[in-house]
XYZ file of C-alpha atoms in Angstrom:
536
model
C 238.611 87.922 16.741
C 236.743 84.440 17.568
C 240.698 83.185 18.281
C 240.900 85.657 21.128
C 237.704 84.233 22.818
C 239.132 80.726 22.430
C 242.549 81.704 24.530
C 240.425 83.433 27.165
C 237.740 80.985 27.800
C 238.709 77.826 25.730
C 235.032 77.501 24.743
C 233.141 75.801 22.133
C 233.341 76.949 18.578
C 229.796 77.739 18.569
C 230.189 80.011 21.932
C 232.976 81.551 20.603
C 231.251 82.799 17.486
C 228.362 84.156 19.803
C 231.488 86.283 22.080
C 232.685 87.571 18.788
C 229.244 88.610 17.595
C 228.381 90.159 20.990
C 231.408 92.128 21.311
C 230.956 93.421 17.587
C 227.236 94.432 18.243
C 228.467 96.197 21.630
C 230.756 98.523 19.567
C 227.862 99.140 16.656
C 225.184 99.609 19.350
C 227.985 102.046 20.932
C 227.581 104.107 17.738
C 224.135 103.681 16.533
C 223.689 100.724 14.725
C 222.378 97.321 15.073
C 224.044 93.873 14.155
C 220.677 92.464 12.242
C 221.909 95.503 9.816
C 225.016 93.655 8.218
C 225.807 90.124 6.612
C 226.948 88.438 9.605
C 225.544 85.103 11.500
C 222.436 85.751 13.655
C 223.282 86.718 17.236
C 221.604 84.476 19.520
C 220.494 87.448 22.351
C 219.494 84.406 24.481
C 223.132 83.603 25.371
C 223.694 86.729 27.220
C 224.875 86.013 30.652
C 224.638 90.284 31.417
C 221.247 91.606 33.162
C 218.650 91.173 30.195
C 216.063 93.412 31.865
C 218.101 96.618 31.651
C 219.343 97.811 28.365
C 222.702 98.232 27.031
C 222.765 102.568 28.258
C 221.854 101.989 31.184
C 224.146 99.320 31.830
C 226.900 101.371 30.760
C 225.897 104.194 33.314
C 226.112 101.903 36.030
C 229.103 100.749 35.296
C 231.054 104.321 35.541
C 233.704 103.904 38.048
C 234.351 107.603 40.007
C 237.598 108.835 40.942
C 238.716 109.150 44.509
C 239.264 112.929 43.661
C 236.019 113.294 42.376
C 234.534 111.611 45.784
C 236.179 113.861 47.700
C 235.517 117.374 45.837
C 232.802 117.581 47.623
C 234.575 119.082 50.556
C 237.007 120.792 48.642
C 234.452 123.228 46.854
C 234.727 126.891 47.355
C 231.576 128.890 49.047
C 230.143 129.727 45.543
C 230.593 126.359 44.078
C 229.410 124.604 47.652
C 225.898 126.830 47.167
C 224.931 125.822 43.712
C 225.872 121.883 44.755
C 223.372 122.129 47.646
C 220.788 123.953 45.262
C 221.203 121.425 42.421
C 220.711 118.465 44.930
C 217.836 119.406 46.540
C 215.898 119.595 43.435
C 217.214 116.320 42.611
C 216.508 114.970 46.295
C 212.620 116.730 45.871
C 212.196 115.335 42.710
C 210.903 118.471 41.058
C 212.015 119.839 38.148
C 215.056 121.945 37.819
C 216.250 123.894 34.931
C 219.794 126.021 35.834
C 222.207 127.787 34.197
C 225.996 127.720 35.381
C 227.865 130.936 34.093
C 231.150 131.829 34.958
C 234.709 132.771 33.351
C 237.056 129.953 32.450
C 239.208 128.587 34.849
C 236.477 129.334 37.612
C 235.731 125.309 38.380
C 232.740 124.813 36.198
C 233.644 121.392 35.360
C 234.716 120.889 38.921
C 231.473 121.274 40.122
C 230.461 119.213 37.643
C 232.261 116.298 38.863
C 231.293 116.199 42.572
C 227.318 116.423 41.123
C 228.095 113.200 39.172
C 230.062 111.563 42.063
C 227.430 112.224 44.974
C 224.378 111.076 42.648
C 226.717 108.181 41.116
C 227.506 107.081 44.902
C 223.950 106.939 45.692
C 222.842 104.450 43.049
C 221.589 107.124 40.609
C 222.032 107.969 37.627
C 223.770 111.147 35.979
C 224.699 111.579 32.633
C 227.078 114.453 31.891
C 227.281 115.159 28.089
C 229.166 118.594 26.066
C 228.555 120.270 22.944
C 232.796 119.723 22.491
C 233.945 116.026 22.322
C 236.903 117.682 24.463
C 234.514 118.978 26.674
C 232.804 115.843 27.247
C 235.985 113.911 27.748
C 237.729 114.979 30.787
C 233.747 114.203 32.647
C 232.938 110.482 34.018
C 230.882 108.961 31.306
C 231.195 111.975 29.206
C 229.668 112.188 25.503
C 228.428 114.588 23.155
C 225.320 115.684 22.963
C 224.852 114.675 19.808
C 226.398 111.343 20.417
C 223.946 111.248 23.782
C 220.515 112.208 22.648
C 220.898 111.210 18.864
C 220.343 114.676 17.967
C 220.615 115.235 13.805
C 223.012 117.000 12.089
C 220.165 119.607 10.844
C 218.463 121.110 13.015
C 214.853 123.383 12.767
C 212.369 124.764 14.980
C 210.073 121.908 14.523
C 212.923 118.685 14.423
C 213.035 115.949 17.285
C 215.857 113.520 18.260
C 216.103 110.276 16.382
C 215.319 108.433 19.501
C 212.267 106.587 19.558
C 210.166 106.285 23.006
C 211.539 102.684 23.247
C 214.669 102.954 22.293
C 217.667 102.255 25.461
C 218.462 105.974 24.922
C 215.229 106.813 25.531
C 215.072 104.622 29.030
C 217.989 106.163 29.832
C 217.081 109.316 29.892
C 213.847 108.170 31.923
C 216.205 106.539 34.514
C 218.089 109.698 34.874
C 217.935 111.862 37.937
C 220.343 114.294 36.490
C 221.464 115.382 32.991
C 224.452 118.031 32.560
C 224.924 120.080 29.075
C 228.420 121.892 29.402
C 229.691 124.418 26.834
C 225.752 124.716 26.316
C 226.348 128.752 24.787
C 228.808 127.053 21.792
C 225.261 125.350 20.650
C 222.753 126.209 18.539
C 219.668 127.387 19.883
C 217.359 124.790 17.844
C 219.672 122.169 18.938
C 218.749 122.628 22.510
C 215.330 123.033 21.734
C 215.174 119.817 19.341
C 216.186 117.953 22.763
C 213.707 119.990 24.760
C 210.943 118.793 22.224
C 211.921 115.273 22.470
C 212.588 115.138 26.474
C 208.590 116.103 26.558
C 207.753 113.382 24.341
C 209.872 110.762 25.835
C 208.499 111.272 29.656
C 204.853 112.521 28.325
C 205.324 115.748 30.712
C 204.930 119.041 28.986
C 207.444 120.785 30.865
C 210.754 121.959 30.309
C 212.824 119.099 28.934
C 210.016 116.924 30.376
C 210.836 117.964 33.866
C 214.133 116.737 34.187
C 216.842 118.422 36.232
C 219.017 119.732 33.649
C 222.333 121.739 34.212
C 223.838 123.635 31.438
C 226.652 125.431 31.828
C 229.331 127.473 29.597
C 231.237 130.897 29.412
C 229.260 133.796 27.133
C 233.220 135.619 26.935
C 234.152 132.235 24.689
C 231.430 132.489 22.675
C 233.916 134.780 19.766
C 231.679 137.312 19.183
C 232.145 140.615 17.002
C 230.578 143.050 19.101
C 230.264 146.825 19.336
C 232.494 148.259 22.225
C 229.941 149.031 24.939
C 228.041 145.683 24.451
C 227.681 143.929 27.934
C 228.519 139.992 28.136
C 224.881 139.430 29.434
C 223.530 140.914 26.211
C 225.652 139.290 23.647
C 223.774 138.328 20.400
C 224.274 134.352 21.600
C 222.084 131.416 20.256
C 220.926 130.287 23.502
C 220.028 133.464 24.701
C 217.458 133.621 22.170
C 216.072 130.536 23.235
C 212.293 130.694 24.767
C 213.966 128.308 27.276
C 217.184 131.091 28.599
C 214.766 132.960 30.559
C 213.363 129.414 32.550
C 217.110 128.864 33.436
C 217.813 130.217 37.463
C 221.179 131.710 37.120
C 224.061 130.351 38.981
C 227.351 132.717 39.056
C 230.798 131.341 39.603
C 233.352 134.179 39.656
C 236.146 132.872 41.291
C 239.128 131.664 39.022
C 240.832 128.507 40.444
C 242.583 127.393 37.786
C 245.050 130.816 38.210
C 244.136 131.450 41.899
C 247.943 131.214 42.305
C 248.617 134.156 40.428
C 245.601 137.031 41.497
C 247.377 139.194 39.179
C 246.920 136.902 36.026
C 243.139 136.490 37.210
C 242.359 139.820 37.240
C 243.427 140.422 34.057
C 241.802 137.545 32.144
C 238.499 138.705 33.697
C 239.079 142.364 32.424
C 239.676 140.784 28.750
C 236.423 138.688 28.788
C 234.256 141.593 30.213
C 235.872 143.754 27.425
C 236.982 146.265 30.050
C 240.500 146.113 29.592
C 242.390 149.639 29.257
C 242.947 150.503 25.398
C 245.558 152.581 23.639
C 245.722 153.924 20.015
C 243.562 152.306 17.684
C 241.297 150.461 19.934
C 244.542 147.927 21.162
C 245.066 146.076 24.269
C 248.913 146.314 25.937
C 249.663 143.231 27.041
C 251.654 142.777 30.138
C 255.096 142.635 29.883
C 255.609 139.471 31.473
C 253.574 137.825 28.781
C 255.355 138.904 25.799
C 257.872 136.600 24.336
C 261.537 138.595 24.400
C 263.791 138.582 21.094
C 266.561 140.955 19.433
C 266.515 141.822 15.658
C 268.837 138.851 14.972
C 266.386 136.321 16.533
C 263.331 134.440 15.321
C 260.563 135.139 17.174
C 258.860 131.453 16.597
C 262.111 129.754 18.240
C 261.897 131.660 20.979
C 258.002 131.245 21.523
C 258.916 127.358 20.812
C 262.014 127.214 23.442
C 259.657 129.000 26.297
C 257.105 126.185 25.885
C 258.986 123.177 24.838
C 262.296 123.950 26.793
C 264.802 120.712 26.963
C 262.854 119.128 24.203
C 265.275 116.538 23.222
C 265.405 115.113 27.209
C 261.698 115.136 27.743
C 260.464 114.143 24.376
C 259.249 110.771 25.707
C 257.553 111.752 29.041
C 253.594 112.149 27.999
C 252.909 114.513 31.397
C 255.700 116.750 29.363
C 254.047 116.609 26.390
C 250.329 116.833 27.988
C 251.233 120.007 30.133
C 252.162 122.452 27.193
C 250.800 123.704 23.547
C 251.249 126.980 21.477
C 247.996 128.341 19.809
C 246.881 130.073 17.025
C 244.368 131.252 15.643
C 244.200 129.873 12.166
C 244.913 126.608 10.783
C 247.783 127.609 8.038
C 249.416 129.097 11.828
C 248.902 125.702 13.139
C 250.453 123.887 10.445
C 253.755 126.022 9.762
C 253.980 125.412 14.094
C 253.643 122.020 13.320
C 256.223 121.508 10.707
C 258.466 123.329 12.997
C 258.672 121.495 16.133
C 258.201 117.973 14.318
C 261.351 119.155 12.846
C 263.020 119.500 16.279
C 261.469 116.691 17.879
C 264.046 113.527 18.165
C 263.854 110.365 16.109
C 263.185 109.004 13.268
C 260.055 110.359 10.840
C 257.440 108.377 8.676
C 256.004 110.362 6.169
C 252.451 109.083 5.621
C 250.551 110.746 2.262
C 246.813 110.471 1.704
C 244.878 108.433 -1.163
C 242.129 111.183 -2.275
C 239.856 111.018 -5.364
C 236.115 112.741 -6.419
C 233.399 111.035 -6.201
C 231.728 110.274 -9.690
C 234.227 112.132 -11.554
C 234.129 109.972 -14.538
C 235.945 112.855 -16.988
C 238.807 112.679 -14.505
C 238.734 116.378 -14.448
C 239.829 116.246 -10.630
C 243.827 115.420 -10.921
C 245.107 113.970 -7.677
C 247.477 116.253 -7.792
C 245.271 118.830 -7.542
C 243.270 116.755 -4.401
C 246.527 116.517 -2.709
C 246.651 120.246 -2.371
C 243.405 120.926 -0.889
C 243.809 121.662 2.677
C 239.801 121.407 3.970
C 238.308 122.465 7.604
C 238.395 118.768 10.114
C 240.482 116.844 7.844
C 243.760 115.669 8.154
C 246.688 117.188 5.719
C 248.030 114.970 2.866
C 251.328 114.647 3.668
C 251.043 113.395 7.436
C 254.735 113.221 9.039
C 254.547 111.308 12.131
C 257.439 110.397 14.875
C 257.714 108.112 18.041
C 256.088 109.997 21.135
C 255.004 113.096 19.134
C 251.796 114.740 20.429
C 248.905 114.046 17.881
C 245.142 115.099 18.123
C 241.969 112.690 16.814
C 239.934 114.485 14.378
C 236.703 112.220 14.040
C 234.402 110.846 16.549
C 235.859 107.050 16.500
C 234.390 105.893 19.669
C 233.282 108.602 22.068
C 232.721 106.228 25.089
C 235.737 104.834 25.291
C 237.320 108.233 24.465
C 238.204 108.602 21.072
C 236.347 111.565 19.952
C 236.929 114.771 17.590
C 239.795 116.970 20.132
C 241.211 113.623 21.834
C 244.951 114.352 22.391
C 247.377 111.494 22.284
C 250.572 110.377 22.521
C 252.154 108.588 19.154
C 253.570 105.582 20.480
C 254.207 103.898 16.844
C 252.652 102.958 13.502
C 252.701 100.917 10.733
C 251.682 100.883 7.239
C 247.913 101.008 8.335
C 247.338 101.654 11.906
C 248.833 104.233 14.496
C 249.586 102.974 17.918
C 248.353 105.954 19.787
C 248.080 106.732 24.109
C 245.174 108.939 25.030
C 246.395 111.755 26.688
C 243.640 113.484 28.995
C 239.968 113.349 30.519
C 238.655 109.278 31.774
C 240.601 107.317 29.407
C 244.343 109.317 30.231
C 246.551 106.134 29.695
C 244.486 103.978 27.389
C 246.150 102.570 24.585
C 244.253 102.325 21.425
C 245.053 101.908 17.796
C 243.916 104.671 14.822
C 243.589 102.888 11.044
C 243.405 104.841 7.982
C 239.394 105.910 7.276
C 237.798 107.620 4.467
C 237.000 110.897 5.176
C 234.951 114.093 3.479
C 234.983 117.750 3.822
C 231.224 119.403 5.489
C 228.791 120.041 2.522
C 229.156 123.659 3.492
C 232.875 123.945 2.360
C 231.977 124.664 -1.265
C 233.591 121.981 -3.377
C 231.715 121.403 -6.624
C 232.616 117.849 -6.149
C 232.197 115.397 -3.084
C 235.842 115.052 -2.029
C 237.208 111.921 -0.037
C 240.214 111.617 1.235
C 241.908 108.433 3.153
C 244.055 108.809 6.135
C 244.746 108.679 9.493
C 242.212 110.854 11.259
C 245.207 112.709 12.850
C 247.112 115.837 13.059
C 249.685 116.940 14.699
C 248.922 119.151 18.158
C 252.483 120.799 19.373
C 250.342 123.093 18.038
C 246.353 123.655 18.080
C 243.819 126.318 17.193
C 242.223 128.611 19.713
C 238.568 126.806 18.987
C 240.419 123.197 19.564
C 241.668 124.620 22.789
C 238.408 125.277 24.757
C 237.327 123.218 27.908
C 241.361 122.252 28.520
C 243.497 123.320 31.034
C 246.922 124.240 29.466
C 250.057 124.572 32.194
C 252.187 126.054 30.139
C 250.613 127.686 26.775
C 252.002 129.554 24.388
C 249.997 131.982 21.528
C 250.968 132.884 17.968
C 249.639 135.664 16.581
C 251.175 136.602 13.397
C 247.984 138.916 12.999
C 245.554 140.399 15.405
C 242.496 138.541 16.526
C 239.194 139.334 15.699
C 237.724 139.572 18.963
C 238.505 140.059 22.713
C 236.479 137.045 23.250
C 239.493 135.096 20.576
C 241.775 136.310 22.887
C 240.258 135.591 26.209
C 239.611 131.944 25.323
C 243.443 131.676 24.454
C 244.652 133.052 27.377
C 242.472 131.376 30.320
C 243.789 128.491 28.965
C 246.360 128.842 31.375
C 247.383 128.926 34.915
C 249.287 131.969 35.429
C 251.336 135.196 34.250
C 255.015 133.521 34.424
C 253.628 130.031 32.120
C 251.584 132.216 29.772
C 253.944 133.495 26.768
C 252.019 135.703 23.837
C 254.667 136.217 20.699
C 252.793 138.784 18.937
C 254.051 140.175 15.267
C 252.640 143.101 12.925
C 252.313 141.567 10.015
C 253.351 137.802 8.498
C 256.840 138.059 7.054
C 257.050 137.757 3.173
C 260.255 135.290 3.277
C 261.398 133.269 5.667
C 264.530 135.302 6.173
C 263.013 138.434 6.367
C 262.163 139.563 10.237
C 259.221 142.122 10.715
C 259.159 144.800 14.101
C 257.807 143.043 16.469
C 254.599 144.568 18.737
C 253.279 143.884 21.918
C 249.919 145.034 21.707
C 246.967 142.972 19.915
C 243.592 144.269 18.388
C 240.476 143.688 20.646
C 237.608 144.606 18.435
């Protein structure tokens, strides 16, 4: 690393250990940790040539360069979206206290407003920190980062827990410094998360108000929330976390109704708004008919998955190295095994040459051996990446740990492979700030949540990648999918499953559902085929 300073500033020795240093405590501090922590040579702080009276946050935020499409949303807003930008900025401008609540369907610009908030305040000098609940979420806004990335917020949270940032802490003048803070997909949260941060925004600005009377925007979509509900349950009274919240009934209520991400196709609007609300007409057995022009055609001879796979990923073999190709298009699912048989499918198809890459796993402390590593190898848990990872040049892949949220790598990330080696994946990022960026992926150790159930800690090392032709409906939410595809070998649970599938999209003729009764028992065995899904 020191031999990289030397060929850009052909320093000293001595200054070129202190670059080295600096940039290694920039990445730590970038993930919450300090260089006095490890066995390395002291930094000397005194050789930093950056603005020592601001700290490394706040730096960061003014650094955050804006798109020119972001500058100019502004006048590009619809009458909805222009109302709640004037009513958010003037209690910004006033400098009183603001708590608001932006609900509307997806696809309805949420995260467009969003953006022209950040760019007028960022503009003016201020600054606005836009965080998610998602990584995915938080990725595709300027400066975007989890919550729990953000505001340090632990893993376990009660009705009594604080953030782990102190009052002097850079996090903690950050949040001072800000004139706006922005929580989207606020409703996937837990409500003691949001109250943790509410607790610690009081303490941090000594103002027992509301998140210590901050101007806080939180925002989110109560139809994506999955829930199992009876029939005549409105949206507004869904059995949410936040809604429970002392703070939901503080929030002023903004509405956005309007879907612009399918306002080319009314048709297609009207009837994702009719499967959120739950008011979509039903026929025997409580099912939904889907519209003809969504189901995926095939004839008793046919496959129904190649045909689902030829609607989405047409020409294949041509386009297999354009990334706006691969970024434009994805077939979901609702379960994982779903996502994986997908997977194998189209990596199948995909041109080139495959690199099979297989895990090293092991149990911790399992001194009997009892644990065979054949055994490990078969264990397929929740968030970590398969055993047997086959890769090719230019294949679609998605990140599954937070690496390094600000620069973009965080759990959801979608990338283009661009190559590998033995240890390290040359990967492109593929949406949200850091679209283009080229980074590199090593092999990490890796563990399944406590909650899974293993009697054993489990740890497995690989890549922190999947594949993502294919991707589950959760992975899906916050992204804008041109042309999406959805595999339901089995009905969803929930209108709300559905809905979030579907709005991923921007209208009737790019949306494709292949919808089957029941999963077939061998692979050459075909099933009748249905086209209408379970709601409740």
């Amino acid at each position: 690393m020191s031999e990289d300073f030397r060929k850009i500033r052909d320093n000293s020795p001595v200054a070129q250990l202190q670059c080295t240093l600096k940039s290694i405590n920039y990445f730590l501090e970038s993930m919450g940790k300090k260089i006095d922590k490890y066995d390395l040579p002291k930094l000397d702080h005194g050789r930093d040539n950056g603005n020592v009276s601001e700290c490394r946050e706040i730096i960061e935020e003014r650094s955050i360069n804006v798109s020119p499409e972001d500058f100019d949303a502004q006048s590009k807003l619809n009458p909805e979206q222009e109302q709640a930008f004037k009513t958010i900025l003037e209690r910004v401008d006033s400098g009183r206290a603001g708590l608001f609540f932006v609900d509307g369907p997806g696809g309805t610009g949420k995260t467009f407003l969003y953006r022209a908030l950040l760019a007028n305040l960022i503009s003016r000098g201020m600054i606005a920190l836009a965080t998610a609940t998602s990584g995915v979420a938080a990725a595709i806004l300027p400066g975007g980062r989890t919550t729990h990335s953000r505001f340090d917020i632990p893993l376990q949270t009660t009705d009594t827990t604080i953030t782990n940032m102190s009052k002097q802490s850079g996090g903690a003048k950050l949040i001072r410094k800000s004139k706006l803070i922005i929580w989207d997909e606020a409703p996937m949260a837990n409500r003691q998360t949001i109250e943790t941060v509410d607790r610690s925004f009081r303490d941090i600005m000594d103002i027992n108000e509301p998140f210590g009377g901050k101007v806080m925007v939180f925002g989110g979509d109560f139809r994506q929330v999955l829930p199992v509900v009876p029939k005549s349950t409105r949206v507004e009274t869904i059995n949410a976390s936040l809604v429970k919240s002392y703070l939901w009934n503080k929030m002023e209520k903004i509405q956005l109704i309007r879907n612009m991400r399918a306002r080319a196709d009314p048709t297609f609007s009207d009837f994702l708004l009719r499967i959120g609300n739950g008011e979509e007409p039903t026929i025997r057995y409580d099912m939904v008919l889907l519209l003809e022009k969504l189901i995926v055609k095939h004839d008793g001879d046919s496959i129904g998955e190649d045909n689902l796979i030829r609607e989405i990923f047409p020409s294949l073999d041509e386009m297999s190295s354009c990334a706006k190709y691969m970024t434009e298009r994805a077939i979901l699912a609702s379960r994982n095994e779903y996502v994986d048989q997908l997977n194998e499918m189209l990596i199948a198809k995909f041109p080139g040459e495959s690199r099979t890459f297989l895990s090293f796993d092991s149990a911790e402390d399992d001194t009997n051996n009892y644990c065979q590593e054949e055994y490990l190898n078969n264990l397929t848990p929740s968030g970590l990446p398969p055993h047997r990872l086959v890769l090719k040049k230019n294949a679609p892949i998605m990140l599954l740990r937070n690496l390094d949220p600000a620069n973009g790598l965080c759990n959801g990330t979608r990338m283009i492979c661009r190559g590998f080696d033995n240890n390290v994946i040359h990967a492109e990022i593929m949406m949200g700030e850091n679209a283009s960026k080229h980074v590199f992926i090593p092999r990490i150790q890796l563990s399944p949540p406590e909650n899974e159930g293993y009697p054993f800690k489990f740890i497995r090392k690989q890549f922190p990648v999947r594949l993502c032709f294919s991707m589950t409906i959760n992975k899906a939410q916050g992204q804008t999918i041109p042309n999406v595809g959805l595999y339901l070998p089995q009905h969803v649970f929930s209108h709300g499953q559905l809905y979030v599938a579907l709005s991923r999209g921007i209208s009737m003729s790019t949306t494709k559902v292949l919808v089957l009764t029941e999963q077939p028992k061998r692979k050459k065995e075909h099933i009748p085929r249905t086209s209408s899904i379970k709601r409740y």
